[in-house]
Amino acid sequence: MNQQNQNQQKIQNPQTQVPATPQMNDRDFITDVLSHEKYMTASYCTALNEASHQTLYQDLLTIFNETQNAQRELYNEMFRKGWYKLEAADSQKIQQSYQQHQQYSSQFPYGTGAGGQLQ
């Protein structure tokens, strides 16, 4: 695929410029914090799965939700500033994936009801 087609596949806002110096800039700081928030969210998921005490579970769930919301806000800010870009999904690949997952539903032990919902 040539460079022009690749650029058409990107979803990105205009990039906010940051100084090119050895010191950390705003983009560096947000990238670092976002990375830590993603790690913490994944770790809280593990803790939630393994929490055996209901009160502990509820406390962890509250912290998880706060961490997840902070992660999402950082992602939105980076995307808004053009520091986080996405690739447009190929509609043919989406359709293939959908069909593949529809075939998986026939393997569910209890079947599916109307609209593909488990019964």
PDB file of C-alpha atoms in Angstrom:
ATOM      1  CA  MET A   1       0.000   0.000   0.000  1.00  0.00           C
ATOM      2  CA  ASN A   2       1.435   3.388  -0.881  1.00  0.00           C
ATOM      3  CA  GLN A   3       1.940   6.256   1.580  1.00  0.00           C
ATOM      4  CA  GLN A   4      -1.183   8.144   0.447  1.00  0.00           C
ATOM      5  CA  ASN A   5      -3.442   5.107   1.074  1.00  0.00           C
ATOM      6  CA  GLN A   6      -1.817   4.526   4.462  1.00  0.00           C
ATOM      7  CA  ASN A   7      -2.515   8.139   5.481  1.00  0.00           C
ATOM      8  CA  GLN A   8      -6.164   7.737   4.442  1.00  0.00           C
ATOM      9  CA  GLN A   9      -6.370   4.733   6.786  1.00  0.00           C
ATOM     10  CA  LYS A  10      -5.295   6.804   9.824  1.00  0.00           C
ATOM     11  CA  ILE A  11      -7.761   8.442  12.175  1.00  0.00           C
ATOM     12  CA  GLN A  12      -6.025  11.321  13.890  1.00  0.00           C
ATOM     13  CA  ASN A  13      -6.542  14.938  14.908  1.00  0.00           C
ATOM     14  CA  PRO A  14      -4.002  17.598  13.952  1.00  0.00           C
ATOM     15  CA  GLN A  15      -0.976  17.142  16.170  1.00  0.00           C
ATOM     16  CA  THR A  16      -0.277  19.668  18.922  1.00  0.00           C
ATOM     17  CA  GLN A  17       3.386  20.560  18.662  1.00  0.00           C
ATOM     18  CA  VAL A  18       5.703  19.977  21.616  1.00  0.00           C
ATOM     19  CA  PRO A  19       9.297  21.141  22.043  1.00  0.00           C
ATOM     20  CA  ALA A  20      11.924  18.751  20.691  1.00  0.00           C
ATOM     21  CA  THR A  21      14.277  18.832  23.669  1.00  0.00           C
ATOM     22  CA  PRO A  22      15.884  16.166  25.859  1.00  0.00           C
ATOM     23  CA  GLN A  23      13.499  17.156  28.685  1.00  0.00           C
ATOM     24  CA  MET A  24      10.134  15.468  28.975  1.00  0.00           C
ATOM     25  CA  ASN A  25       7.311  17.435  27.397  1.00  0.00           C
ATOM     26  CA  ASP A  26       3.526  17.263  27.895  1.00  0.00           C
ATOM     27  CA  ARG A  27       3.167  14.417  25.382  1.00  0.00           C
ATOM     28  CA  ASP A  28       5.891  12.410  27.151  1.00  0.00           C
ATOM     29  CA  PHE A  29       4.270  12.903  30.562  1.00  0.00           C
ATOM     30  CA  ILE A  30       0.784  11.951  29.357  1.00  0.00           C
ATOM     31  CA  THR A  31       2.140   8.928  27.487  1.00  0.00           C
ATOM     32  CA  ASP A  32       3.940   7.767  30.631  1.00  0.00           C
ATOM     33  CA  VAL A  33       0.891   8.213  32.860  1.00  0.00           C
ATOM     34  CA  LEU A  34      -1.399   6.530  30.295  1.00  0.00           C
ATOM     35  CA  SER A  35       0.951   3.542  30.185  1.00  0.00           C
ATOM     36  CA  HIS A  36       0.827   3.243  33.973  1.00  0.00           C
ATOM     37  CA  GLU A  37      -2.969   3.598  34.042  1.00  0.00           C
ATOM     38  CA  LYS A  38      -3.302   0.772  31.488  1.00  0.00           C
ATOM     39  CA  TYR A  39      -1.025  -1.442  33.579  1.00  0.00           C
ATOM     40  CA  MET A  40      -2.926  -0.642  36.779  1.00  0.00           C
ATOM     41  CA  THR A  41      -6.294  -1.328  35.119  1.00  0.00           C
ATOM     42  CA  ALA A  42      -5.096  -4.755  33.969  1.00  0.00           C
ATOM     43  CA  SER A  43      -3.746  -5.493  37.448  1.00  0.00           C
ATOM     44  CA  TYR A  44      -7.023  -4.494  39.101  1.00  0.00           C
ATOM     45  CA  CYS A  45      -8.844  -6.879  36.736  1.00  0.00           C
ATOM     46  CA  THR A  46      -6.726  -9.735  38.068  1.00  0.00           C
ATOM     47  CA  ALA A  47      -7.317  -8.646  41.660  1.00  0.00           C
ATOM     48  CA  LEU A  48     -11.077  -8.448  41.055  1.00  0.00           C
ATOM     49  CA  ASN A  49     -11.120 -11.952  39.609  1.00  0.00           C
ATOM     50  CA  GLU A  50      -9.331 -13.302  42.664  1.00  0.00           C
ATOM     51  CA  ALA A  51     -10.970 -11.287  45.475  1.00  0.00           C
ATOM     52  CA  SER A  52     -12.763 -13.663  47.816  1.00  0.00           C
ATOM     53  CA  HIS A  53     -14.169 -11.099  50.265  1.00  0.00           C
ATOM     54  CA  GLN A  54     -17.161  -9.048  49.096  1.00  0.00           C
ATOM     55  CA  THR A  55     -16.126  -5.783  50.783  1.00  0.00           C
ATOM     56  CA  LEU A  56     -12.625  -6.060  49.362  1.00  0.00           C
ATOM     57  CA  TYR A  57     -14.136  -6.800  45.950  1.00  0.00           C
ATOM     58  CA  GLN A  58     -16.340  -3.667  46.139  1.00  0.00           C
ATOM     59  CA  ASP A  59     -13.387  -1.494  47.175  1.00  0.00           C
ATOM     60  CA  LEU A  60     -11.253  -2.857  44.346  1.00  0.00           C
ATOM     61  CA  LEU A  61     -14.120  -2.347  41.897  1.00  0.00           C
ATOM     62  CA  THR A  62     -14.420   1.306  42.919  1.00  0.00           C
ATOM     63  CA  ILE A  63     -10.680   1.836  42.479  1.00  0.00           C
ATOM     64  CA  PHE A  64     -10.741  -0.056  39.160  1.00  0.00           C
ATOM     65  CA  ASN A  65     -13.536   2.177  37.835  1.00  0.00           C
ATOM     66  CA  GLU A  66     -11.687   5.339  38.881  1.00  0.00           C
ATOM     67  CA  THR A  67      -8.491   4.071  37.256  1.00  0.00           C
ATOM     68  CA  GLN A  68     -10.311   3.056  34.076  1.00  0.00           C
ATOM     69  CA  ASN A  69     -11.997   6.461  33.852  1.00  0.00           C
ATOM     70  CA  ALA A  70      -8.647   8.232  34.325  1.00  0.00           C
ATOM     71  CA  GLN A  71      -7.126   6.064  31.603  1.00  0.00           C
ATOM     72  CA  ARG A  72      -9.976   6.944  29.236  1.00  0.00           C
ATOM     73  CA  GLU A  73      -9.644  10.671  29.947  1.00  0.00           C
ATOM     74  CA  LEU A  74      -5.908  10.522  29.204  1.00  0.00           C
ATOM     75  CA  TYR A  75      -6.572   8.613  25.970  1.00  0.00           C
ATOM     76  CA  ASN A  76      -9.198  11.186  24.918  1.00  0.00           C
ATOM     77  CA  GLU A  77      -6.800  14.054  25.657  1.00  0.00           C
ATOM     78  CA  MET A  78      -4.003  12.432  23.655  1.00  0.00           C
ATOM     79  CA  PHE A  79      -6.364  11.727  20.751  1.00  0.00           C
ATOM     80  CA  ARG A  80      -7.695  15.309  20.880  1.00  0.00           C
ATOM     81  CA  LYS A  81      -4.143  16.667  20.670  1.00  0.00           C
ATOM     82  CA  GLY A  82      -3.255  14.323  17.792  1.00  0.00           C
ATOM     83  CA  TRP A  83      -0.763  12.333  19.871  1.00  0.00           C
ATOM     84  CA  TYR A  84      -2.707   9.082  19.594  1.00  0.00           C
ATOM     85  CA  LYS A  85      -3.817   7.826  16.215  1.00  0.00           C
ATOM     86  CA  LEU A  86      -5.929   4.887  15.149  1.00  0.00           C
ATOM     87  CA  GLU A  87      -6.119   2.911  11.968  1.00  0.00           C
ATOM     88  CA  ALA A  88      -9.408   2.719  10.119  1.00  0.00           C
ATOM     89  CA  ALA A  89     -10.771  -0.799  10.088  1.00  0.00           C
ATOM     90  CA  ASP A  90     -11.178  -2.493   6.743  1.00  0.00           C
ATOM     91  CA  SER A  91     -14.914  -3.176   6.300  1.00  0.00           C
ATOM     92  CA  GLN A  92     -14.171  -6.551   4.677  1.00  0.00           C
ATOM     93  CA  LYS A  93     -12.115  -7.635   7.705  1.00  0.00           C
ATOM     94  CA  ILE A  94     -14.888  -6.498  10.044  1.00  0.00           C
ATOM     95  CA  GLN A  95     -17.429  -8.569   8.112  1.00  0.00           C
ATOM     96  CA  GLN A  96     -15.132 -11.637   8.150  1.00  0.00           C
ATOM     97  CA  SER A  97     -14.603 -11.310  11.892  1.00  0.00           C
ATOM     98  CA  TYR A  98     -18.336 -10.921  12.464  1.00  0.00           C
ATOM     99  CA  GLN A  99     -19.112 -14.049  10.446  1.00  0.00           C
ATOM    100  CA  GLN A 100     -16.410 -15.996  12.263  1.00  0.00           C
ATOM    101  CA  HIS A 101     -17.815 -15.034  15.661  1.00  0.00           C
ATOM    102  CA  GLN A 102     -21.347 -15.818  14.517  1.00  0.00           C
ATOM    103  CA  GLN A 103     -20.124 -19.341  13.716  1.00  0.00           C
ATOM    104  CA  TYR A 104     -18.687 -19.604  17.228  1.00  0.00           C
ATOM    105  CA  SER A 105     -22.124 -18.960  18.701  1.00  0.00           C
ATOM    106  CA  SER A 106     -23.316 -22.295  17.307  1.00  0.00           C
ATOM    107  CA  GLN A 107     -20.826 -23.939  19.690  1.00  0.00           C
ATOM    108  CA  PHE A 108     -22.422 -22.461  22.827  1.00  0.00           C
ATOM    109  CA  PRO A 109     -23.842 -25.247  24.995  1.00  0.00           C
ATOM    110  CA  TYR A 110     -27.186 -23.486  25.600  1.00  0.00           C
ATOM    111  CA  GLY A 111     -27.830 -22.025  22.160  1.00  0.00           C
ATOM    112  CA  THR A 112     -28.857 -18.491  21.427  1.00  0.00           C
ATOM    113  CA  GLY A 113     -32.220 -16.821  21.439  1.00  0.00           C
ATOM    114  CA  ALA A 114     -33.541 -13.947  19.351  1.00  0.00           C
ATOM    115  CA  GLY A 115     -30.883 -11.415  18.437  1.00  0.00           C
ATOM    116  CA  GLY A 116     -28.031 -13.793  19.244  1.00  0.00           C
ATOM    117  CA  GLN A 117     -28.553 -13.507  22.991  1.00  0.00           C
ATOM    118  CA  LEU A 118     -27.757 -16.455  25.188  1.00  0.00           C
ATOM    119  CA  GLN A 119     -30.809 -18.101  26.687  1.00  0.00           C
TER     120      GLN A 119
END
